[in-house]
Amino acid sequence: MRAEPRPLLELDGVQAYYGLAHVLQGVSLTVGPGELVALLGRNGAGKTTTVRSIMGLVSVRGGRIRCDGRDVVGLPAEQVARAGVGYVPEDRRMFPGLTVRENFRLAALGSRRPRPQQQAAVRRVLEVFPQLEPHLDRDASRLSGGQQQMVAVGRALICGQKLLLVDEITQGLAPNIAADLGRMLRRVADEGLGVLLVEQNSQMALELADRVFVLDQGVVVHSGDAAALRADPTWMAQHLQL
Ligand SMILES: Nc1ncnc2c1ncn2[C@@H]1O[C@H](COP(=O)(O)OP(=O)(O)OP(=O)(O)O)[C@@H](O)[C@H]1O
Ligand SMILES: [Mg+2]
């Protein structure tokens, strides 16, 4: 039997709080290399809290979080990033005044890789997101919402991150742009990265994902193989009408 590769992300019984509010009540999930895992659930279920817990932005007072084998509970966000985790939040935070090229150059410098590898990483991202090529010298904060999300994902890829945490980046985008972004994330996973995808469009997420976790009130209430769930209309009707 082939040994399973080590997960890039492992959450085991995570308990997270905002002040006294006990939001995550024992969340366990994994993302392996080459896997796109969807995290679904209705508003307030705890999806963003899960992602922020991984990044050290929420108080985790129980359970374990490992990124590429390293325990990250208690570490500040920049050290979690150094463990290979890229976080693409909903508000895409482009620095005004920086062009797309400058965004990528900064990410490349941050990767601390040799120059030729940095340049190869930028070329690679432009292969994945060819729509950005004509806009390289434009202020990134003035691009369309979808293009800004591509820049945000591109920056994480250029940084050399192995795991992407992507929180509702298709919100407010036209359906065809959202579908483009989804396909690109699938491609990134097919090339060996791990992707944890929080997505409001659960139909799209289920089509893209290898595995799915559904959260409700801070607890994983369902999980499974996306292919099996896609073939089960009862499950779809029961759990994805969120
Ligand atoms: N900064 C905060 N302080 C206190 N409570 C918070 C804070 N942020 C979120 N919560 C609460 O934590 C719970 C989980 O919220 P979270 O944002 O993780 O949900 P979500 O699944 O991402 O929802 P959505 O689909 O609306 O983005 C909710 O009850 C929410 O009200
Ligand atoms: Mg959220």
PDB file of C-alpha atoms and ligand atoms in Angstrom:
ATOM      1  CA  MET A   1       0.000   0.000   0.000  1.00  0.00           C
ATOM      2  CA  ARG A   2       1.266   3.451  -0.900  1.00  0.00           C
ATOM      3  CA  ALA A   3       2.046   5.615   2.131  1.00  0.00           C
ATOM      4  CA  GLU A   4      -0.117   8.739   2.336  1.00  0.00           C
ATOM      5  CA  PRO A   5       1.977  11.891   1.924  1.00  0.00           C
ATOM      6  CA  ARG A   6       2.240  13.993   5.051  1.00  0.00           C
ATOM      7  CA  PRO A   7      -0.609  16.513   5.198  1.00  0.00           C
ATOM      8  CA  LEU A   8       0.288  20.143   4.573  1.00  0.00           C
ATOM      9  CA  LEU A   9      -2.372  21.138   7.072  1.00  0.00           C
ATOM     10  CA  GLU A  10      -3.708  19.235  10.080  1.00  0.00           C
ATOM     11  CA  LEU A  11      -6.253  20.594  12.529  1.00  0.00           C
ATOM     12  CA  ASP A  12      -6.999  18.323  15.424  1.00  0.00           C
ATOM     13  CA  GLY A  13      -9.738  19.238  17.898  1.00  0.00           C
ATOM     14  CA  VAL A  14      -9.216  22.993  17.535  1.00  0.00           C
ATOM     15  CA  GLN A  15     -10.975  25.169  20.119  1.00  0.00           C
ATOM     16  CA  ALA A  16     -10.986  28.855  19.267  1.00  0.00           C
ATOM     17  CA  TYR A  17     -12.409  31.897  21.026  1.00  0.00           C
ATOM     18  CA  TYR A  18     -13.197  35.535  20.441  1.00  0.00           C
ATOM     19  CA  GLY A  19     -12.904  36.795  24.006  1.00  0.00           C
ATOM     20  CA  LEU A  20     -15.290  34.592  25.969  1.00  0.00           C
ATOM     21  CA  ALA A  21     -17.188  33.448  22.882  1.00  0.00           C
ATOM     22  CA  HIS A  22     -16.262  29.829  22.218  1.00  0.00           C
ATOM     23  CA  VAL A  23     -16.504  29.713  18.417  1.00  0.00           C
ATOM     24  CA  LEU A  24     -14.665  26.595  17.205  1.00  0.00           C
ATOM     25  CA  GLN A  25     -15.569  23.592  19.282  1.00  0.00           C
ATOM     26  CA  GLY A  26     -13.176  20.861  18.272  1.00  0.00           C
ATOM     27  CA  VAL A  27     -12.559  21.300  14.545  1.00  0.00           C
ATOM     28  CA  SER A  28     -10.457  18.598  12.848  1.00  0.00           C
ATOM     29  CA  LEU A  29      -9.512  18.549   9.186  1.00  0.00           C
ATOM     30  CA  THR A  30      -6.577  17.900   6.886  1.00  0.00           C
ATOM     31  CA  VAL A  31      -5.339  19.133   3.527  1.00  0.00           C
ATOM     32  CA  GLY A  32      -2.732  17.110   1.668  1.00  0.00           C
ATOM     33  CA  PRO A  33      -0.363  18.133  -1.118  1.00  0.00           C
ATOM     34  CA  GLY A  34      -2.210  18.266  -4.421  1.00  0.00           C
ATOM     35  CA  GLU A  35      -5.568  18.502  -2.688  1.00  0.00           C
ATOM     36  CA  LEU A  36      -8.275  21.121  -2.915  1.00  0.00           C
ATOM     37  CA  VAL A  37     -10.445  20.884   0.181  1.00  0.00           C
ATOM     38  CA  ALA A  38     -13.647  22.907   0.450  1.00  0.00           C
ATOM     39  CA  LEU A  39     -14.806  24.297   3.784  1.00  0.00           C
ATOM     40  CA  LEU A  40     -18.509  25.060   3.620  1.00  0.00           C
ATOM     41  CA  GLY A  41     -21.181  26.170   6.044  1.00  0.00           C
ATOM     42  CA  ARG A  42     -23.781  28.844   6.545  1.00  0.00           C
ATOM     43  CA  ASN A  43     -23.044  32.407   7.680  1.00  0.00           C
ATOM     44  CA  GLY A  44     -21.424  32.469  11.101  1.00  0.00           C
ATOM     45  CA  ALA A  45     -20.566  28.739  11.039  1.00  0.00           C
ATOM     46  CA  GLY A  46     -16.911  29.415  11.816  1.00  0.00           C
ATOM     47  CA  LYS A  47     -15.208  29.149   8.404  1.00  0.00           C
ATOM     48  CA  THR A  48     -13.288  32.420   8.603  1.00  0.00           C
ATOM     49  CA  THR A  49     -12.476  31.708  12.251  1.00  0.00           C
ATOM     50  CA  THR A  50     -10.948  28.386  11.159  1.00  0.00           C
ATOM     51  CA  VAL A  51      -8.740  30.101   8.607  1.00  0.00           C
ATOM     52  CA  ARG A  52      -7.804  32.907  11.019  1.00  0.00           C
ATOM     53  CA  SER A  53      -6.998  30.325  13.704  1.00  0.00           C
ATOM     54  CA  ILE A  54      -4.488  28.710  11.362  1.00  0.00           C
ATOM     55  CA  MET A  55      -2.873  32.113  10.762  1.00  0.00           C
ATOM     56  CA  GLY A  56      -2.593  32.838  14.490  1.00  0.00           C
ATOM     57  CA  LEU A  57      -5.132  35.671  14.282  1.00  0.00           C
ATOM     58  CA  VAL A  58      -7.631  34.124  16.713  1.00  0.00           C
ATOM     59  CA  SER A  59      -7.059  32.800  20.223  1.00  0.00           C
ATOM     60  CA  VAL A  60      -6.697  29.001  20.015  1.00  0.00           C
ATOM     61  CA  ARG A  61      -6.988  27.456  23.472  1.00  0.00           C
ATOM     62  CA  GLY A  62      -7.165  23.776  22.683  1.00  0.00           C
ATOM     63  CA  GLY A  63      -6.273  21.255  20.006  1.00  0.00           C
ATOM     64  CA  ARG A  64      -3.436  21.223  17.547  1.00  0.00           C
ATOM     65  CA  ILE A  65      -2.672  22.917  14.227  1.00  0.00           C
ATOM     66  CA  ARG A  66       0.240  21.689  12.137  1.00  0.00           C
ATOM     67  CA  CYS A  67       1.414  23.248   8.894  1.00  0.00           C
ATOM     68  CA  ASP A  68       3.791  21.072   6.910  1.00  0.00           C
ATOM     69  CA  GLY A  69       4.514  19.139  10.089  1.00  0.00           C
ATOM     70  CA  ARG A  70       5.202  22.206  12.223  1.00  0.00           C
ATOM     71  CA  ASP A  71       3.056  23.129  15.244  1.00  0.00           C
ATOM     72  CA  VAL A  72       1.832  26.672  14.668  1.00  0.00           C
ATOM     73  CA  VAL A  73      -0.546  27.348  17.573  1.00  0.00           C
ATOM     74  CA  GLY A  74       0.748  30.419  19.359  1.00  0.00           C
ATOM     75  CA  LEU A  75       2.906  31.584  16.454  1.00  0.00           C
ATOM     76  CA  PRO A  76       2.337  35.033  14.931  1.00  0.00           C
ATOM     77  CA  ALA A  77       0.987  35.218  11.373  1.00  0.00           C
ATOM     78  CA  GLU A  78       4.363  35.995   9.786  1.00  0.00           C
ATOM     79  CA  GLN A  79       5.860  32.825  11.224  1.00  0.00           C
ATOM     80  CA  VAL A  80       2.900  30.765  10.032  1.00  0.00           C
ATOM     81  CA  ALA A  81       3.502  32.303   6.602  1.00  0.00           C
ATOM     82  CA  ARG A  82       7.133  31.251   6.892  1.00  0.00           C
ATOM     83  CA  ALA A  83       5.941  27.675   7.473  1.00  0.00           C
ATOM     84  CA  GLY A  84       4.605  27.858   3.882  1.00  0.00           C
ATOM     85  CA  VAL A  85       1.060  29.126   4.360  1.00  0.00           C
ATOM     86  CA  GLY A  86      -0.445  31.765   2.070  1.00  0.00           C
ATOM     87  CA  TYR A  87      -3.606  33.516   3.249  1.00  0.00           C
ATOM     88  CA  VAL A  88      -5.874  35.187   0.710  1.00  0.00           C
ATOM     89  CA  PRO A  89      -8.619  36.968   2.657  1.00  0.00           C
ATOM     90  CA  GLU A  90     -11.855  38.275   1.233  1.00  0.00           C
ATOM     91  CA  ASP A  91     -10.704  41.925   1.304  1.00  0.00           C
ATOM     92  CA  ARG A  92      -7.837  41.579  -1.081  1.00  0.00           C
ATOM     93  CA  ARG A  93      -5.665  44.352   0.337  1.00  0.00           C
ATOM     94  CA  MET A  94      -3.743  45.632  -2.644  1.00  0.00           C
ATOM     95  CA  PHE A  95      -1.369  48.375  -1.559  1.00  0.00           C
ATOM     96  CA  PRO A  96      -2.408  51.510  -3.491  1.00  0.00           C
ATOM     97  CA  GLY A  97       0.320  52.828  -5.750  1.00  0.00           C
ATOM     98  CA  LEU A  98       2.004  49.476  -6.375  1.00  0.00           C
ATOM     99  CA  THR A  99       1.799  48.003  -9.831  1.00  0.00           C
ATOM    100  CA  VAL A 100       1.088  44.325 -10.423  1.00  0.00           C
ATOM    101  CA  ARG A 101       4.755  43.846 -11.349  1.00  0.00           C
ATOM    102  CA  GLU A 102       5.855  45.511  -8.095  1.00  0.00           C
ATOM    103  CA  ASN A 103       3.483  43.345  -6.067  1.00  0.00           C
ATOM    104  CA  PHE A 104       5.047  40.281  -7.635  1.00  0.00           C
ATOM    105  CA  ARG A 105       8.590  41.584  -7.204  1.00  0.00           C
ATOM    106  CA  LEU A 106       7.986  42.185  -3.491  1.00  0.00           C
ATOM    107  CA  ALA A 107       6.554  38.691  -3.091  1.00  0.00           C
ATOM    108  CA  ALA A 108       9.557  37.273  -4.962  1.00  0.00           C
ATOM    109  CA  LEU A 109      12.006  39.140  -2.719  1.00  0.00           C
ATOM    110  CA  GLY A 110      10.096  37.884   0.327  1.00  0.00           C
ATOM    111  CA  SER A 111      10.582  34.302  -0.840  1.00  0.00           C
ATOM    112  CA  ARG A 112      14.353  34.703  -0.301  1.00  0.00           C
ATOM    113  CA  ARG A 113      14.984  32.362  -3.190  1.00  0.00           C
ATOM    114  CA  PRO A 114      17.759  32.875  -5.728  1.00  0.00           C
ATOM    115  CA  ARG A 115      16.959  35.443  -8.420  1.00  0.00           C
ATOM    116  CA  PRO A 116      16.440  32.988 -11.312  1.00  0.00           C
ATOM    117  CA  GLN A 117      13.932  31.040  -9.216  1.00  0.00           C
ATOM    118  CA  GLN A 118      12.139  34.262  -8.342  1.00  0.00           C
ATOM    119  CA  GLN A 119      11.843  35.157 -12.013  1.00  0.00           C
ATOM    120  CA  ALA A 120      10.671  31.651 -12.879  1.00  0.00           C
ATOM    121  CA  ALA A 121       7.983  31.900 -10.179  1.00  0.00           C
ATOM    122  CA  VAL A 122       6.672  35.159 -11.674  1.00  0.00           C
ATOM    123  CA  ARG A 123       6.632  33.636 -15.177  1.00  0.00           C
ATOM    124  CA  ARG A 124       4.773  30.628 -13.793  1.00  0.00           C
ATOM    125  CA  VAL A 125       2.081  32.834 -12.237  1.00  0.00           C
ATOM    126  CA  LEU A 126       1.624  34.669 -15.515  1.00  0.00           C
ATOM    127  CA  GLU A 127       1.066  31.295 -17.167  1.00  0.00           C
ATOM    128  CA  VAL A 128      -1.650  30.495 -14.635  1.00  0.00           C
ATOM    129  CA  PHE A 129      -3.142  34.007 -14.829  1.00  0.00           C
ATOM    130  CA  PRO A 130      -2.476  35.181 -18.405  1.00  0.00           C
ATOM    131  CA  GLN A 131      -5.179  37.852 -17.925  1.00  0.00           C
ATOM    132  CA  LEU A 132      -2.696  39.779 -15.758  1.00  0.00           C
ATOM    133  CA  GLU A 133       0.000  40.090 -18.398  1.00  0.00           C
ATOM    134  CA  PRO A 134      -1.462  43.229 -20.082  1.00  0.00           C
ATOM    135  CA  HIS A 135      -1.889  44.879 -16.662  1.00  0.00           C
ATOM    136  CA  LEU A 136       1.590  44.351 -15.218  1.00  0.00           C
ATOM    137  CA  ASP A 137       2.353  48.068 -15.095  1.00  0.00           C
ATOM    138  CA  ARG A 138      -1.015  49.199 -13.741  1.00  0.00           C
ATOM    139  CA  ASP A 139      -1.739  50.132 -10.139  1.00  0.00           C
ATOM    140  CA  ALA A 140      -3.027  46.827  -8.735  1.00  0.00           C
ATOM    141  CA  SER A 141      -5.546  48.562  -6.475  1.00  0.00           C
ATOM    142  CA  ARG A 142      -7.273  49.892  -9.624  1.00  0.00           C
ATOM    143  CA  LEU A 143      -7.810  46.530 -11.287  1.00  0.00           C
ATOM    144  CA  SER A 144     -11.173  44.761 -11.331  1.00  0.00           C
ATOM    145  CA  GLY A 145     -12.110  42.668  -8.303  1.00  0.00           C
ATOM    146  CA  GLY A 146     -11.331  39.400 -10.074  1.00  0.00           C
ATOM    147  CA  GLN A 147      -7.961  40.636 -11.315  1.00  0.00           C
ATOM    148  CA  GLN A 148      -7.059  41.800  -7.799  1.00  0.00           C
ATOM    149  CA  GLN A 149      -7.859  38.345  -6.467  1.00  0.00           C
ATOM    150  CA  MET A 150      -5.602  36.869  -9.145  1.00  0.00           C
ATOM    151  CA  VAL A 151      -2.812  39.184  -7.987  1.00  0.00           C
ATOM    152  CA  ALA A 152      -3.434  38.136  -4.364  1.00  0.00           C
ATOM    153  CA  VAL A 153      -3.260  34.424  -5.250  1.00  0.00           C
ATOM    154  CA  GLY A 154      -0.283  35.104  -7.516  1.00  0.00           C
ATOM    155  CA  ARG A 155       1.626  36.806  -4.713  1.00  0.00           C
ATOM    156  CA  ALA A 156       1.147  33.762  -2.462  1.00  0.00           C
ATOM    157  CA  LEU A 157       2.353  31.466  -5.237  1.00  0.00           C
ATOM    158  CA  ILE A 158       5.414  33.620  -5.930  1.00  0.00           C
ATOM    159  CA  CYS A 159       6.234  33.636  -2.214  1.00  0.00           C
ATOM    160  CA  GLY A 160       6.631  29.881  -2.618  1.00  0.00           C
ATOM    161  CA  GLN A 161       3.776  28.948  -0.294  1.00  0.00           C
ATOM    162  CA  LYS A 162       2.805  25.272  -0.246  1.00  0.00           C
ATOM    163  CA  LEU A 163      -0.645  25.747   1.223  1.00  0.00           C
ATOM    164  CA  LEU A 164      -3.201  28.399   0.271  1.00  0.00           C
ATOM    165  CA  LEU A 165      -6.051  29.430   2.556  1.00  0.00           C
ATOM    166  CA  VAL A 166      -8.601  31.127   0.355  1.00  0.00           C
ATOM    167  CA  ASP A 167     -11.574  32.781   2.058  1.00  0.00           C
ATOM    168  CA  GLU A 168     -14.520  33.623  -0.196  1.00  0.00           C
ATOM    169  CA  ILE A 169     -12.472  35.309  -2.857  1.00  0.00           C
ATOM    170  CA  THR A 170     -15.187  34.966  -5.480  1.00  0.00           C
ATOM    171  CA  GLN A 171     -17.696  36.987  -3.495  1.00  0.00           C
ATOM    172  CA  GLY A 172     -19.178  39.776  -5.581  1.00  0.00           C
ATOM    173  CA  LEU A 173     -17.479  38.647  -8.790  1.00  0.00           C
ATOM    174  CA  ALA A 174     -19.250  37.895 -12.054  1.00  0.00           C
ATOM    175  CA  PRO A 175     -19.947  34.145 -12.342  1.00  0.00           C
ATOM    176  CA  ASN A 176     -17.531  33.650 -15.257  1.00  0.00           C
ATOM    177  CA  ILE A 177     -14.676  35.378 -13.377  1.00  0.00           C
ATOM    178  CA  ALA A 178     -15.457  33.336 -10.251  1.00  0.00           C
ATOM    179  CA  ALA A 179     -15.351  30.173 -12.374  1.00  0.00           C
ATOM    180  CA  ASP A 180     -11.977  31.250 -13.846  1.00  0.00           C
ATOM    181  CA  LEU A 181     -10.541  31.741 -10.372  1.00  0.00           C
ATOM    182  CA  GLY A 182     -11.902  28.373  -9.303  1.00  0.00           C
ATOM    183  CA  ARG A 183     -10.283  26.636 -12.274  1.00  0.00           C
ATOM    184  CA  MET A 184      -6.994  28.326 -11.506  1.00  0.00           C
ATOM    185  CA  LEU A 185      -7.076  27.161  -7.901  1.00  0.00           C
ATOM    186  CA  ARG A 186      -7.787  23.646  -9.135  1.00  0.00           C
ATOM    187  CA  ARG A 187      -4.786  23.881 -11.428  1.00  0.00           C
ATOM    188  CA  VAL A 188      -2.590  25.105  -8.568  1.00  0.00           C
ATOM    189  CA  ALA A 189      -3.677  22.090  -6.501  1.00  0.00           C
ATOM    190  CA  ASP A 190      -3.070  19.740  -9.438  1.00  0.00           C
ATOM    191  CA  GLU A 191       0.493  21.039  -9.515  1.00  0.00           C
ATOM    192  CA  GLY A 192       1.019  19.874  -5.933  1.00  0.00           C
ATOM    193  CA  LEU A 193      -0.047  22.667  -3.587  1.00  0.00           C
ATOM    194  CA  GLY A 194      -2.698  22.246  -0.942  1.00  0.00           C
ATOM    195  CA  VAL A 195      -5.718  24.561  -1.108  1.00  0.00           C
ATOM    196  CA  LEU A 196      -8.305  25.125   1.624  1.00  0.00           C
ATOM    197  CA  LEU A 197     -11.179  26.852  -0.122  1.00  0.00           C
ATOM    198  CA  VAL A 198     -13.909  28.665   1.777  1.00  0.00           C
ATOM    199  CA  GLU A 199     -16.589  29.351  -0.779  1.00  0.00           C
ATOM    200  CA  GLN A 200     -20.149  30.633  -0.687  1.00  0.00           C
ATOM    201  CA  ASN A 201     -20.921  29.006  -3.980  1.00  0.00           C
ATOM    202  CA  SER A 202     -21.055  25.498  -2.587  1.00  0.00           C
ATOM    203  CA  GLN A 203     -22.029  24.013  -5.933  1.00  0.00           C
ATOM    204  CA  MET A 204     -18.857  25.355  -7.518  1.00  0.00           C
ATOM    205  CA  ALA A 205     -16.765  24.316  -4.504  1.00  0.00           C
ATOM    206  CA  LEU A 206     -18.111  20.779  -4.658  1.00  0.00           C
ATOM    207  CA  GLU A 207     -17.253  20.563  -8.342  1.00  0.00           C
ATOM    208  CA  LEU A 208     -13.679  21.723  -7.760  1.00  0.00           C
ATOM    209  CA  ALA A 209     -12.878  19.960  -4.515  1.00  0.00           C
ATOM    210  CA  ASP A 210     -11.357  16.592  -3.711  1.00  0.00           C
ATOM    211  CA  ARG A 211     -12.861  16.582  -0.230  1.00  0.00           C
ATOM    212  CA  VAL A 212     -15.433  18.680   1.582  1.00  0.00           C
ATOM    213  CA  PHE A 213     -15.979  19.669   5.215  1.00  0.00           C
ATOM    214  CA  VAL A 214     -19.207  21.308   6.371  1.00  0.00           C
ATOM    215  CA  LEU A 215     -19.122  23.397   9.536  1.00  0.00           C
ATOM    216  CA  ASP A 216     -22.108  24.322  11.646  1.00  0.00           C
ATOM    217  CA  GLN A 217     -21.851  26.322  14.859  1.00  0.00           C
ATOM    218  CA  GLY A 218     -18.141  25.663  15.134  1.00  0.00           C
ATOM    219  CA  VAL A 219     -18.396  21.897  14.647  1.00  0.00           C
ATOM    220  CA  VAL A 220     -17.660  19.772  11.558  1.00  0.00           C
ATOM    221  CA  VAL A 221     -21.054  18.236  10.879  1.00  0.00           C
ATOM    222  CA  HIS A 222     -20.212  16.490   7.586  1.00  0.00           C
ATOM    223  CA  SER A 223     -17.141  15.551   5.667  1.00  0.00           C
ATOM    224  CA  GLY A 224     -16.441  13.382   2.693  1.00  0.00           C
ATOM    225  CA  ASP A 225     -15.072  12.750  -0.692  1.00  0.00           C
ATOM    226  CA  ALA A 226     -16.394  15.388  -3.105  1.00  0.00           C
ATOM    227  CA  ALA A 227     -16.883  12.913  -5.966  1.00  0.00           C
ATOM    228  CA  ALA A 228     -19.139  10.728  -3.802  1.00  0.00           C
ATOM    229  CA  LEU A 229     -21.062  13.758  -2.553  1.00  0.00           C
ATOM    230  CA  ARG A 230     -21.540  15.113  -6.077  1.00  0.00           C
ATOM    231  CA  ALA A 231     -23.200  11.834  -6.961  1.00  0.00           C
ATOM    232  CA  ASP A 232     -25.564  12.047  -4.004  1.00  0.00           C
ATOM    233  CA  PRO A 233     -28.342  14.527  -4.703  1.00  0.00           C
ATOM    234  CA  THR A 234     -29.904  13.899  -1.285  1.00  0.00           C
ATOM    235  CA  TRP A 235     -26.741  15.025   0.455  1.00  0.00           C
ATOM    236  CA  MET A 236     -26.537  18.016  -1.841  1.00  0.00           C
ATOM    237  CA  ALA A 237     -30.103  19.014  -1.093  1.00  0.00           C
ATOM    238  CA  GLN A 238     -29.765  18.474   2.648  1.00  0.00           C
ATOM    239  CA  HIS A 239     -26.424  20.088   3.297  1.00  0.00           C
ATOM    240  CA  LEU A 240     -25.671  22.553   0.590  1.00  0.00           C
ATOM    241  CA  GLN A 241     -28.805  24.659   0.722  1.00  0.00           C
ATOM    242  CA  LEU A 242     -26.916  26.768   3.207  1.00  0.00           C
TER     243      LEU A 242
HETATM  244  N1  LIG B   1     -14.157  39.541  15.784  1.00  0.00           N
HETATM  245  C1  LIG B   1     -15.143  38.807  16.328  1.00  0.00           C
HETATM  246  N2  LIG B   1     -15.511  38.984  17.620  1.00  0.00           N
HETATM  247  C2  LIG B   1     -16.489  38.251  18.173  1.00  0.00           C
HETATM  248  N3  LIG B   1     -17.187  37.292  17.538  1.00  0.00           N
HETATM  249  C3  LIG B   1     -16.874  37.076  16.254  1.00  0.00           C
HETATM  250  C4  LIG B   1     -15.847  37.814  15.573  1.00  0.00           C
HETATM  251  N4  LIG B   1     -15.785  37.379  14.306  1.00  0.00           N
HETATM  252  C5  LIG B   1     -16.697  36.406  14.188  1.00  0.00           C
HETATM  253  N5  LIG B   1     -17.360  36.212  15.349  1.00  0.00           N
HETATM  254  C6  LIG B   1     -18.427  35.221  15.611  1.00  0.00           C
HETATM  255  O1  LIG B   1     -17.863  33.932  15.421  1.00  0.00           O
HETATM  256  C7  LIG B   1     -18.797  33.077  14.774  1.00  0.00           C
HETATM  257  C8  LIG B   1     -18.137  32.496  13.527  1.00  0.00           C
HETATM  258  O2  LIG B   1     -17.886  33.546  12.607  1.00  0.00           O
HETATM  259  P1  LIG B   1     -17.091  33.355  11.256  1.00  0.00           P
HETATM  260  O3  LIG B   1     -16.767  34.711  10.745  1.00  0.00           O
HETATM  261  O4  LIG B   1     -15.965  32.407  11.469  1.00  0.00           O
HETATM  262  O5  LIG B   1     -18.177  32.654  10.342  1.00  0.00           O
HETATM  263  P2  LIG B   1     -18.150  32.291   8.786  1.00  0.00           P
HETATM  264  O6  LIG B   1     -18.499  30.849   8.693  1.00  0.00           O
HETATM  265  O7  LIG B   1     -16.890  32.743   8.180  1.00  0.00           O
HETATM  266  O8  LIG B   1     -19.382  33.132   8.238  1.00  0.00           O
HETATM  267  P3  LIG B   1     -19.583  33.934   6.842  1.00  0.00           P
HETATM  268  O9  LIG B   1     -20.094  32.917   5.853  1.00  0.00           O
HETATM  269  O10 LIG B   1     -20.618  34.950   7.163  1.00  0.00           O
HETATM  270  O11 LIG B   1     -18.269  34.534   6.437  1.00  0.00           O
HETATM  271  C9  LIG B   1     -20.036  33.894  14.496  1.00  0.00           C
HETATM  272  O12 LIG B   1     -20.950  33.629  15.522  1.00  0.00           O
HETATM  273  C10 LIG B   1     -19.539  35.324  14.576  1.00  0.00           C
HETATM  274  O13 LIG B   1     -20.564  36.162  15.031  1.00  0.00           O
HETATM  275 MG    MG B   2     -16.375  34.154   6.723  1.00  0.00          MG
END
